[in-house]
Short mmCIF file of C-alpha atoms in Angstrom, two decimals:
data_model
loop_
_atom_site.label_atom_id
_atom_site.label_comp_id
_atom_site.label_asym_id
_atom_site.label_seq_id
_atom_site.Cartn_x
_atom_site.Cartn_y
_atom_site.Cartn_z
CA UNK A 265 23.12 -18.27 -7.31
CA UNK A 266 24.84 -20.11 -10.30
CA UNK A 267 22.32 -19.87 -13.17
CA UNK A 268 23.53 -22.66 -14.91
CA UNK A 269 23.78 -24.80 -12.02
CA UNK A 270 21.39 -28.23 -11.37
CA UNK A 271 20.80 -27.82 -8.19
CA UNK A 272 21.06 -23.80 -7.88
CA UNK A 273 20.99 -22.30 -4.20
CA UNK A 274 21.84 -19.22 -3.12
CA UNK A 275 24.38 -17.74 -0.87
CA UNK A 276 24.34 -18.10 2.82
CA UNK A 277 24.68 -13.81 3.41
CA UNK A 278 21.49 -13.43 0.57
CA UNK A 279 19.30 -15.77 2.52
CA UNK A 280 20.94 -14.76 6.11
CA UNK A 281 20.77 -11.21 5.86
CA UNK A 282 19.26 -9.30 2.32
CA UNK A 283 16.04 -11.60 2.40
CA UNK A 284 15.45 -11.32 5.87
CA UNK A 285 16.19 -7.36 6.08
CA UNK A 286 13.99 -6.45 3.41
CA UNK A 287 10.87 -7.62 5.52
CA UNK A 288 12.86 -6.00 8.44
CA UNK A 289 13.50 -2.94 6.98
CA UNK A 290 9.39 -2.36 5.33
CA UNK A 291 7.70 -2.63 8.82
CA UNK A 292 10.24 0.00 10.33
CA UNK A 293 9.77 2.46 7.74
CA UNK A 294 6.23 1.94 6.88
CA UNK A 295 5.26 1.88 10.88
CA UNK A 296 5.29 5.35 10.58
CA UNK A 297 2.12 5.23 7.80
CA UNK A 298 0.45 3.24 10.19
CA UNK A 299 0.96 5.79 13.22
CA UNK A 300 -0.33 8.35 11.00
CA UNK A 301 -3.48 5.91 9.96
CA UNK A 302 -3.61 5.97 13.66
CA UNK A 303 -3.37 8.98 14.98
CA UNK A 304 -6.15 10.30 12.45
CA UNK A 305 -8.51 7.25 12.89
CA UNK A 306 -12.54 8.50 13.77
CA UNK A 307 -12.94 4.59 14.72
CA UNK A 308 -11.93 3.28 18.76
CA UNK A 309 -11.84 0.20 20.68
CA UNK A 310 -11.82 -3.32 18.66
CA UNK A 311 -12.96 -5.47 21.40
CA UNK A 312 -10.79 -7.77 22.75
CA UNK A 313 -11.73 -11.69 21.17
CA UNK A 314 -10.10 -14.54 20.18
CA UNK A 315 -8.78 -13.24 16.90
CA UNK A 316 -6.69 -10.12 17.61
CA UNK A 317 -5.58 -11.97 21.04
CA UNK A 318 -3.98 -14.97 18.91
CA UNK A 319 -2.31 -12.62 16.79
CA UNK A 320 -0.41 -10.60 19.14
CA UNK A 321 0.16 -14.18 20.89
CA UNK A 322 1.77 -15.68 17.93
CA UNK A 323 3.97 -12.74 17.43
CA UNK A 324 5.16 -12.78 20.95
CA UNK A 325 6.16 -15.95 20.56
CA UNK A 326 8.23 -15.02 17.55
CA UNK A 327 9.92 -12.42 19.79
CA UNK A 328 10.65 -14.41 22.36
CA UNK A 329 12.14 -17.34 19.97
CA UNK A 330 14.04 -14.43 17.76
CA UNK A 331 15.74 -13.13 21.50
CA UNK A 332 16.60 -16.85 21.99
CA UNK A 333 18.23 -17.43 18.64
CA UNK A 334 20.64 -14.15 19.42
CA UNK A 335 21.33 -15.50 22.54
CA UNK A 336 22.39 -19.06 20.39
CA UNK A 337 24.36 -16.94 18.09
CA UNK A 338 26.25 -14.88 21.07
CA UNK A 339 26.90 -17.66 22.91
CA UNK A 340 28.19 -20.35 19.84
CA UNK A 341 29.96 -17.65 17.48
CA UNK A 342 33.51 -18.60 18.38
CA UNK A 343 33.15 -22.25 18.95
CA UNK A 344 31.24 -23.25 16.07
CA UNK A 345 31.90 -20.17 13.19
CA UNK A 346 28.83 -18.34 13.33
CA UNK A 347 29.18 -15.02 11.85
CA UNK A 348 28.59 -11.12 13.13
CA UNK A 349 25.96 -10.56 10.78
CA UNK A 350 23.71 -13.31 12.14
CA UNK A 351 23.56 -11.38 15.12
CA UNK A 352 22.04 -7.94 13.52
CA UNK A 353 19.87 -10.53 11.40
CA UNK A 354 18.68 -12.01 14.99
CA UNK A 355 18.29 -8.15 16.28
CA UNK A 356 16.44 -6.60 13.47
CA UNK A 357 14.18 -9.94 13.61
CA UNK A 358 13.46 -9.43 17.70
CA UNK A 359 12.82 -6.08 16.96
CA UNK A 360 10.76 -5.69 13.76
CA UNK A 361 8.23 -8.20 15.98
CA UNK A 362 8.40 -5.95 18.91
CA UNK A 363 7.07 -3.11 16.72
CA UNK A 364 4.54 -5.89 15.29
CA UNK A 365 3.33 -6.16 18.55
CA UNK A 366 2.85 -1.94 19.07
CA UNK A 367 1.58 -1.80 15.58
CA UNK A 368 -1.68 -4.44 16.46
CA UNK A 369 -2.00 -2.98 20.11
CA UNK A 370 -2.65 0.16 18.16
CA UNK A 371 -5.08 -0.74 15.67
CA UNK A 372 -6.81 -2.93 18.23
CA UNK A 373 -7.18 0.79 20.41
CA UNK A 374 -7.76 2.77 17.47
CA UNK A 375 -10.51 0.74 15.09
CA UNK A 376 -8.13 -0.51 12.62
CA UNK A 377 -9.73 -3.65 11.91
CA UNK A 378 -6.83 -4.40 8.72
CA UNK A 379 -3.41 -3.60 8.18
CA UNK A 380 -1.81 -3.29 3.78
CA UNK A 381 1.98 -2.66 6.09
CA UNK A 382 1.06 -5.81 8.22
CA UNK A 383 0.40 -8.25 5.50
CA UNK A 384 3.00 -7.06 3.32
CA UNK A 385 5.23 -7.33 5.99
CA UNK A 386 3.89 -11.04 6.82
CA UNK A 387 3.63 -11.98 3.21
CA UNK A 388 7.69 -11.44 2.57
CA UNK A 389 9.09 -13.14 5.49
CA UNK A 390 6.65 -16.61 4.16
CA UNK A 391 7.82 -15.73 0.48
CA UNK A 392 11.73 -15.13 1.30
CA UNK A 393 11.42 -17.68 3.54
CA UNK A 394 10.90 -20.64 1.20
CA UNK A 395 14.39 -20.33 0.22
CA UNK A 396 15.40 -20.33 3.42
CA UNK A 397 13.68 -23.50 4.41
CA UNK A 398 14.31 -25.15 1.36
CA UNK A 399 18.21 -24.75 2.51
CA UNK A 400 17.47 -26.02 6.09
CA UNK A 401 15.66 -29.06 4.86
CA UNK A 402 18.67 -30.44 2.58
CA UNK A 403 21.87 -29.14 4.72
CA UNK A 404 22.08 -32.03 6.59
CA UNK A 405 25.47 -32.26 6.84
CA UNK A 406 26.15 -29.24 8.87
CA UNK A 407 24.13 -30.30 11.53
CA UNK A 408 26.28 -33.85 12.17
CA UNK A 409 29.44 -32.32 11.53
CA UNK A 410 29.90 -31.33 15.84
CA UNK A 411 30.53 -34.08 18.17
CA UNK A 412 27.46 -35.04 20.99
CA UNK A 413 29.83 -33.35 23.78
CA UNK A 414 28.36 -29.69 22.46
CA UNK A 415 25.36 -28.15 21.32
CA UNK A 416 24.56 -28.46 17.83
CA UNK A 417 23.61 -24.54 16.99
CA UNK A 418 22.91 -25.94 13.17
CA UNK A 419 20.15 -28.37 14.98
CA UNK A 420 19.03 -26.12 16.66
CA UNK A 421 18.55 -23.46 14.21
CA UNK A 422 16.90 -26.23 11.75
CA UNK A 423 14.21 -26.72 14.82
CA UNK A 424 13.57 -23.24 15.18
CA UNK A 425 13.42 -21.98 11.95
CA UNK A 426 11.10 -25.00 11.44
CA UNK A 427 8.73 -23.42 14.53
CA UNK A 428 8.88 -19.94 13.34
CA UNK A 429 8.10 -20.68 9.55
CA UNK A 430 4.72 -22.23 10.75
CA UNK A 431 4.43 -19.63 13.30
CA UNK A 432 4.73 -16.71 10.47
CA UNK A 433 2.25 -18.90 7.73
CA UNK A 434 -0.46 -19.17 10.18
CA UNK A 435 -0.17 -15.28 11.09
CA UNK A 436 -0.33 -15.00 7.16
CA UNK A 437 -3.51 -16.55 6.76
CA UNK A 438 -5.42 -14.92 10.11
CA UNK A 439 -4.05 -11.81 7.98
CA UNK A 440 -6.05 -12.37 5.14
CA UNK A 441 -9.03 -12.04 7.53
CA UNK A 442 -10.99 -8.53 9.18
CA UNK A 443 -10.66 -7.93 12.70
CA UNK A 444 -14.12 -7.25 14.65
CA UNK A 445 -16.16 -3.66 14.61
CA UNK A 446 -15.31 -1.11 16.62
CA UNK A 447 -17.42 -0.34 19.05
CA UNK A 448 -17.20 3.81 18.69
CA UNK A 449 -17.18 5.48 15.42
CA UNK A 450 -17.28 9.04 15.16
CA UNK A 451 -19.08 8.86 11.51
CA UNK A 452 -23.14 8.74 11.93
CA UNK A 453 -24.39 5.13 11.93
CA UNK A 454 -25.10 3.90 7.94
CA UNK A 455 -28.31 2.59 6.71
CA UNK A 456 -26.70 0.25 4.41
CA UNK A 457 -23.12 0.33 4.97
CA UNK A 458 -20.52 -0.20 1.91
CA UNK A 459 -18.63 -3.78 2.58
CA UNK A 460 -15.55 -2.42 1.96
CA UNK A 461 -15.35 -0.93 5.43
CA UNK A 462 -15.49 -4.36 7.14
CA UNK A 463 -13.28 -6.09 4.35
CA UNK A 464 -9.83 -7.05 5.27
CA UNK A 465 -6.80 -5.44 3.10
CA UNK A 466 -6.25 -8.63 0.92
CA UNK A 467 -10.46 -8.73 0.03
CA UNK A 468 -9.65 -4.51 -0.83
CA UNK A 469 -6.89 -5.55 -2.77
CA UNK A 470 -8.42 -7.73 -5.46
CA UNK A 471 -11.97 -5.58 -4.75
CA UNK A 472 -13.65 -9.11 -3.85
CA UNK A 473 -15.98 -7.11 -1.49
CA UNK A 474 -17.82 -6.13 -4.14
CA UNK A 475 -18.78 -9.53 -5.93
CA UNK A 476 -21.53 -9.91 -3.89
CA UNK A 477 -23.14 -7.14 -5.22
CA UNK A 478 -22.48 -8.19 -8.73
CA UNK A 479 -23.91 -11.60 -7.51
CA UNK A 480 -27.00 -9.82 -6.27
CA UNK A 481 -27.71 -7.89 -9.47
CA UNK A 482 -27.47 -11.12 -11.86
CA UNK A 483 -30.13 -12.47 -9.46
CA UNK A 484 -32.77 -9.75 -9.13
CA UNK A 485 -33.01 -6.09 -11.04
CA UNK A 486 -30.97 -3.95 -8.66
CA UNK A 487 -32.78 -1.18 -7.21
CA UNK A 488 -31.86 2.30 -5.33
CA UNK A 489 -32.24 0.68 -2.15
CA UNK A 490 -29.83 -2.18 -3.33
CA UNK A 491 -26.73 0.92 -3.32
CA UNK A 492 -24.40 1.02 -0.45
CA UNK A 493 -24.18 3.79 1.31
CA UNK A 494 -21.39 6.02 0.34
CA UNK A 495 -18.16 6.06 2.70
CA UNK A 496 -18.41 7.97 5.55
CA UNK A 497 -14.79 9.17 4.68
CA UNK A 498 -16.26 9.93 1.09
CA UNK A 499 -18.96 12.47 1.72
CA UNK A 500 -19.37 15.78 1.00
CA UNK A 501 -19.55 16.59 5.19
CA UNK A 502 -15.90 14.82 5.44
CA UNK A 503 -14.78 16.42 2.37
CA UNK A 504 -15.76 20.26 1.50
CA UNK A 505 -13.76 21.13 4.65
CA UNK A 506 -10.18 20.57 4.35
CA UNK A 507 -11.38 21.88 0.66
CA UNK A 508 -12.55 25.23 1.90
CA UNK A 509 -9.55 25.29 4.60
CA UNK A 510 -7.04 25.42 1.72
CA UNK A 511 -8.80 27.39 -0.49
CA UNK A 512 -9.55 30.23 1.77
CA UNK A 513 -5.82 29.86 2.24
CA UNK A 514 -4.85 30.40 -1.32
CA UNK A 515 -7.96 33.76 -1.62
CA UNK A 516 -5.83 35.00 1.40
CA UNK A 517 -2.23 34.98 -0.08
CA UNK A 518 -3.74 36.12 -3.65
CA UNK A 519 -5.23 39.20 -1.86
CA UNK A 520 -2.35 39.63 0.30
CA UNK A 521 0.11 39.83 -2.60
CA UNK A 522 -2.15 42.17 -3.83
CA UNK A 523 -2.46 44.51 -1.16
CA UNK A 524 1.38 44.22 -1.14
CA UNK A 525 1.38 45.28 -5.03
CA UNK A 526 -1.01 48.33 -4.54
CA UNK A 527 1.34 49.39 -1.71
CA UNK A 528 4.37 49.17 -4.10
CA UNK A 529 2.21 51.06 -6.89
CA UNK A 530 1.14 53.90 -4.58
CA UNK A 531 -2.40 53.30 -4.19
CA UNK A 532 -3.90 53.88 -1.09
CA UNK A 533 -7.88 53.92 0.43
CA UNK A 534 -8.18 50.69 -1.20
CA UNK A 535 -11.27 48.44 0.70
CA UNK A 536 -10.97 44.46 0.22
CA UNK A 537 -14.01 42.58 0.49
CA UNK A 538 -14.46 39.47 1.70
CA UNK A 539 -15.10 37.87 -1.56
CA UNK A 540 -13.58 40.28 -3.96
CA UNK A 541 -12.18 38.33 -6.82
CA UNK A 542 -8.25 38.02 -6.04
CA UNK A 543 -5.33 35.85 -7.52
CA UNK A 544 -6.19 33.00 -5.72
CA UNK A 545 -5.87 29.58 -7.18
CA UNK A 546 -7.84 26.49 -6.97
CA UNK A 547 -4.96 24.35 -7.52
CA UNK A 548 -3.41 24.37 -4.68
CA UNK A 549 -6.39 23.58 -2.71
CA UNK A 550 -6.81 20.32 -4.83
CA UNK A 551 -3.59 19.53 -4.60
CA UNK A 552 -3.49 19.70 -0.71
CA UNK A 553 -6.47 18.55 0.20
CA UNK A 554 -6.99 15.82 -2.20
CA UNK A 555 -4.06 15.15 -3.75
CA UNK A 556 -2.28 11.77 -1.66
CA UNK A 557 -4.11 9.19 -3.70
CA UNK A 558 -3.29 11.19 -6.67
CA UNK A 559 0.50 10.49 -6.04
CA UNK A 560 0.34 6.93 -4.43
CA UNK A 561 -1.25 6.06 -7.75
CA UNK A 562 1.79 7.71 -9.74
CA UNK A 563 3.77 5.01 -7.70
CA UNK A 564 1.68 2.39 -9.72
CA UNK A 565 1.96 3.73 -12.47
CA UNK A 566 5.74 3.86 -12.25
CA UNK A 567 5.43 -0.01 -11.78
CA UNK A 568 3.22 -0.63 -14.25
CA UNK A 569 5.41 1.39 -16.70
CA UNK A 570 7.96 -0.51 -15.79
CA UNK A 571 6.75 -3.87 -15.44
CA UNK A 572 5.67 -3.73 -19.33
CA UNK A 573 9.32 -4.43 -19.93
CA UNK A 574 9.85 -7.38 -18.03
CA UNK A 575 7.29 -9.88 -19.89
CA UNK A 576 9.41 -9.67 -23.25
CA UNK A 577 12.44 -10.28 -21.17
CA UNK A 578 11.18 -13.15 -19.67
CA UNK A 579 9.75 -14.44 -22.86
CA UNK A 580 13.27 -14.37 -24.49
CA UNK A 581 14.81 -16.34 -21.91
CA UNK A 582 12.20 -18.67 -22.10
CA UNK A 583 13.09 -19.23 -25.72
CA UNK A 584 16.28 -19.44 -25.21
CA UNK A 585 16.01 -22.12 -22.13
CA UNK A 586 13.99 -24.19 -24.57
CA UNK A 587 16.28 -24.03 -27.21
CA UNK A 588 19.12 -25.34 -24.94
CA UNK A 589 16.97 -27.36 -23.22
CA UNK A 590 18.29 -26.27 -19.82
CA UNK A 591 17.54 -27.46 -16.75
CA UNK A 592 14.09 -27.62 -15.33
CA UNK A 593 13.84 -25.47 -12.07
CA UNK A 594 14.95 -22.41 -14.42
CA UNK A 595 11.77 -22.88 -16.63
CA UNK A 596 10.10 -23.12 -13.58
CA UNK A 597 11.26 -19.13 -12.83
CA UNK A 598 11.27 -18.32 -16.39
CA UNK A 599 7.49 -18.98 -16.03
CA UNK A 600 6.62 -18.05 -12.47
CA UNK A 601 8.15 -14.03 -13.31
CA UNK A 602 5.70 -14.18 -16.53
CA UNK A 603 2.93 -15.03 -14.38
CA UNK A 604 3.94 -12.85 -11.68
CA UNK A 605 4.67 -9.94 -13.86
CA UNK A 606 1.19 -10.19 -15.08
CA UNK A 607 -0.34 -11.09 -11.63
CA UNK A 608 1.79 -7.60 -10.56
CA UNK A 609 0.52 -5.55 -13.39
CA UNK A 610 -3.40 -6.54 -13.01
CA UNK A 611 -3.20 -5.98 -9.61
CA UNK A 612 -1.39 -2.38 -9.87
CA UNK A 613 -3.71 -1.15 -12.85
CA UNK A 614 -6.68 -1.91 -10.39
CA UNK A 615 -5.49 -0.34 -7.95
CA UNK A 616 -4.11 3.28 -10.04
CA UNK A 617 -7.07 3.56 -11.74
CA UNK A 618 -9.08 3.00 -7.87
CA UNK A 619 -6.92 5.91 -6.46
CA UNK A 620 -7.35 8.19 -9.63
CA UNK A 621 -10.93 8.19 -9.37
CA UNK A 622 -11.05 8.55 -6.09
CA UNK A 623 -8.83 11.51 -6.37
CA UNK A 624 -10.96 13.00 -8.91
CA UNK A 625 -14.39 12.09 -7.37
CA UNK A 626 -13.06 14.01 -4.08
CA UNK A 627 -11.99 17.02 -6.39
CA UNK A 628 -15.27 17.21 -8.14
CA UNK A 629 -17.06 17.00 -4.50
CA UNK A 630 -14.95 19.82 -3.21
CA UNK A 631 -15.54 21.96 -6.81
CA UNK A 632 -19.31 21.40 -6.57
CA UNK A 633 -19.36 22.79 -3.20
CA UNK A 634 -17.47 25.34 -3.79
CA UNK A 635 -19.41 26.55 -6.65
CA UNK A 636 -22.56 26.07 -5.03
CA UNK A 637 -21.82 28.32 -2.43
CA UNK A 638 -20.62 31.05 -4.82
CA UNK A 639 -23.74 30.96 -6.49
CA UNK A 640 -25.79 31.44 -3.27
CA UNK A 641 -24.00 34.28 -1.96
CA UNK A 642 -23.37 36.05 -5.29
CA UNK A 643 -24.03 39.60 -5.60
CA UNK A 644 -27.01 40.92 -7.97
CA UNK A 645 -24.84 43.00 -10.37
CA UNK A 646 -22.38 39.75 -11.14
CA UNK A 647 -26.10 37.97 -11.67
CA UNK A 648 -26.54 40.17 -14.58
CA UNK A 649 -23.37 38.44 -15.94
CA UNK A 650 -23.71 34.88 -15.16
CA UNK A 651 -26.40 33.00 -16.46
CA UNK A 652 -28.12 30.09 -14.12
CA UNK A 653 -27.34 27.73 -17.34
CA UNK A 654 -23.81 29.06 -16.75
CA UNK A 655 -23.32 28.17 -13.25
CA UNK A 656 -24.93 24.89 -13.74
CA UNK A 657 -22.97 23.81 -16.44
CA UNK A 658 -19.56 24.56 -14.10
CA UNK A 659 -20.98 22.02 -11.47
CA UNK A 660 -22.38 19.29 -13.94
CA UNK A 661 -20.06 19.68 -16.87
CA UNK A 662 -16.81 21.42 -16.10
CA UNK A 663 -16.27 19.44 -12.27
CA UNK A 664 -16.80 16.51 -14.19
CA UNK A 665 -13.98 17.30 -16.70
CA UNK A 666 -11.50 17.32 -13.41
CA UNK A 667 -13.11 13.61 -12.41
CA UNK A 668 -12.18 12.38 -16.00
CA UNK A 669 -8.94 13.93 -16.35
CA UNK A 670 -7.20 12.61 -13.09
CA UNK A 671 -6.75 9.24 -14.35
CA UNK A 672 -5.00 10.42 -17.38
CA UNK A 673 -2.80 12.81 -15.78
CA UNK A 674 0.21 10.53 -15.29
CA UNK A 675 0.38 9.70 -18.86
CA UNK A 676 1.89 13.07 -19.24
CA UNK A 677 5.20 11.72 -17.17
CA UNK A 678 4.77 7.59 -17.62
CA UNK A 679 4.58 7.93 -21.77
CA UNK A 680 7.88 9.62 -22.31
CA UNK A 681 9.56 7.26 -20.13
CA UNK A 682 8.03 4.51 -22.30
CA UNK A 683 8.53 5.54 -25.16
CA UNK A 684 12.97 5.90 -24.44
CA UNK A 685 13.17 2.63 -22.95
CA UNK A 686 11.34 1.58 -26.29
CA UNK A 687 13.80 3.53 -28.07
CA UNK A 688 16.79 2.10 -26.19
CA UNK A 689 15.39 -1.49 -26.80
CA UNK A 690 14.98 -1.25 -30.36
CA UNK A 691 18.43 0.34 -30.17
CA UNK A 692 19.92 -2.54 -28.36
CA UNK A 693 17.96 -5.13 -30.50
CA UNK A 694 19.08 -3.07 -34.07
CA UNK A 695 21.52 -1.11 -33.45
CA UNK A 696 21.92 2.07 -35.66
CA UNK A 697 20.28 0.41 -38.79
#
């Protein structure tokens, strides 16, 4: 791409290979999320219909055309210049739809009813491939430069790519929309279920399920009954388990490490009760059984970090393309990365500070749980030195301190980083003055 060109394009291997690898390259190594997603799904059986039928139709089609155009590419390399890497382009294509097609068989058979990996996936092959078709539309010339005696492989690439754009948009847009309910669920049947559950991933990801509800309440004073039910994947019977399982673990190495140490110190006759207080560590516990929103937020938050740095950028080069008065389609960028940069940064905030409180709602679940139990099963001489006001204030007050504090947590890693790249700027900008 020549920047200061009038009529910029960009180079045949970019478009050819980087911008169609990238989508490519996501589905393979996010497929493996999704068979996890899978594998612990409590939700079977989307029923066959029109929707999920027309999806995996239009993406066998896409096969079958990508298998054609390496067959093209095979067959017209030598006579009309094609290159090798057209063929791994055509072979990653083929394949990345045959794994489209496992990937919705799946979530059809295991209550998957919306994919983040599949409309990611679907949303960068229609973004990279404006450029792409933009190029198609105005090479005309390679397409009349072989005689009528062969086949045109430029024509015919024009044609298809023409197809399979239209093909991938309309996949795009059944995308942005749920597939049906499953028809088992291993969760107990909801009185008022939270919309979220039915909402496809592009409705989660601007949290336009719950408008609605806001909707509702400017109507009519909300009420208890008004509340959605909590997610099934959200209560306390879904999450005090894997809680307890890790915890127990940690109470077992702290009073094996002990046993170990009273070995090493001689002491013997020693009796270990069941709840004896040990070494163990709630930590751990919180960390494993709670803790993979915690760091798929940190991922945001790297972004976001990140991100802050590109709007100043952009706005300099704006200034300066003003100032020159350069050519129009670069104002056009300058502008679409300040409102994508902002778009980005909205969208990533929502979703960090989403995670983080979900993180630390889970962790205060688990805690009160935990603590509630303690207190039942606590002995009558430790009564005479805990106080009910005591044990109360731990679940009300001090599990509540973990809720508030998860969302600050990365600030302790993301606000050094800030502030050197701030340094560095201002370094760049001044210099040692």
């Amino acid at each position: 791409l020549e920047w200061s060109a009038e009529n910029p394009d960009l180079t045949f291997c970019l478009q050819r290979v980087a911008l169609q690898w990238i989508p490519c390259l996501f589905l393979f190594i996010f497929s493996m999320y999704e068979a996890y997603k899978c594998s612990n799904s409590r939700f079977r059986d989307i029923p066959w219909n029109w929707f999920n039928l027309s999806k995996m139709l239009v993406t066998f089609v896409l096969m079958c055309m990508s298998w054609i155009d390496l067959g093209m590419v095979v067959t017209f390399k030598e006579e009309q210049g094609l290159f090798e890497v057209q063929i791994v382009t055509a072979v990653l294509n083929a394949l990345s739809y045959v794994v489209m097609l496992v990937l919705l068989f799946s979530q059809r058979r295991y209550g998957i009813r919306s994919s983040g990996t599949i409309f990611v996936f679907w949303f960068m092959r229609m973004f990279f491939g404006i450029i792409q078709l933009r190029t198609e539309l105005q090479n005309k010339e390679l397409r009349g430069d072989v005689s009528s005696d062969s086949v045109n492989y430029w024509e015919y690439q024009y044609i298809s790519y023409i197809i399979q754009y239209a093909f991938i948009c309309l996949i795009l847009v059944m995308e942005l929309f749920p597939d049906q309910e499953p028809s088992y669920s291993d969760y107990p049947d909801a009185k008022n279920p939270n919309p979220e559950l039915r909402s496809s991933f592009f409705v989660r990801l601007f949290f336009a399920y719950f408008d609605s509800f806001t909707w509702r309440g400017f109507r009519n004073p909300l009420t208890m009954d008004s509340m959605y039910d909590i997610n099934p994947q959200d209560a306390s019977r879904e999450l005090v388990p894997p809680f307890d399982k890790y915890w127990y673990e940690s109470v077992e190495k702290g009073r094996q490490k002990q046993i170990q140490a009273d070995k090493k110190a001689g002491k013997t006759g020693m009796e270990y009760k069941p709840h004896a207080q040990t070494n163990g560590s709630v930590l751990p516990a919180m960390v494993k059984a709670y803790g993979a929103p915690f760091w798929f937020a940190g991922l945001f938050q790297l972004a976001i970090s990140l991100l802050q740095f590109a709007s100043p950028y952009l706005m300099q080069e704006l200034m300066k393309w003003i100032a020159i008065d350069g050519p129009g389609w670069q104002g056009v960028m300058i502008t679409f990365g300040l409102f994508a940069t902002s778009l980005l940064i909205a969208l990533f905030n929502g979703q960090y500070f989403y995670n983080t409180f979900l993180t630390g709602f889970r962790i205060r679940t688990g805690l009160i749980s935990g603590i509630y139990r303690k207190a039942l099963r606590i002995s009558s001489s430790a009564k005479k030195d805990t106080t009910v006001g005591e044990i109360v204030n731990l679940m009300a007050v001090d599990a509540q301190r973990f809720f508030e504090l998860t969302s600050y947590l990365h600030v302790l890693w993301s606000a050094p980083i800030i502030i050197a790249v701030c340094i560095f700027l201002l370094y760049e900008i001044l210099g040692v003055a």
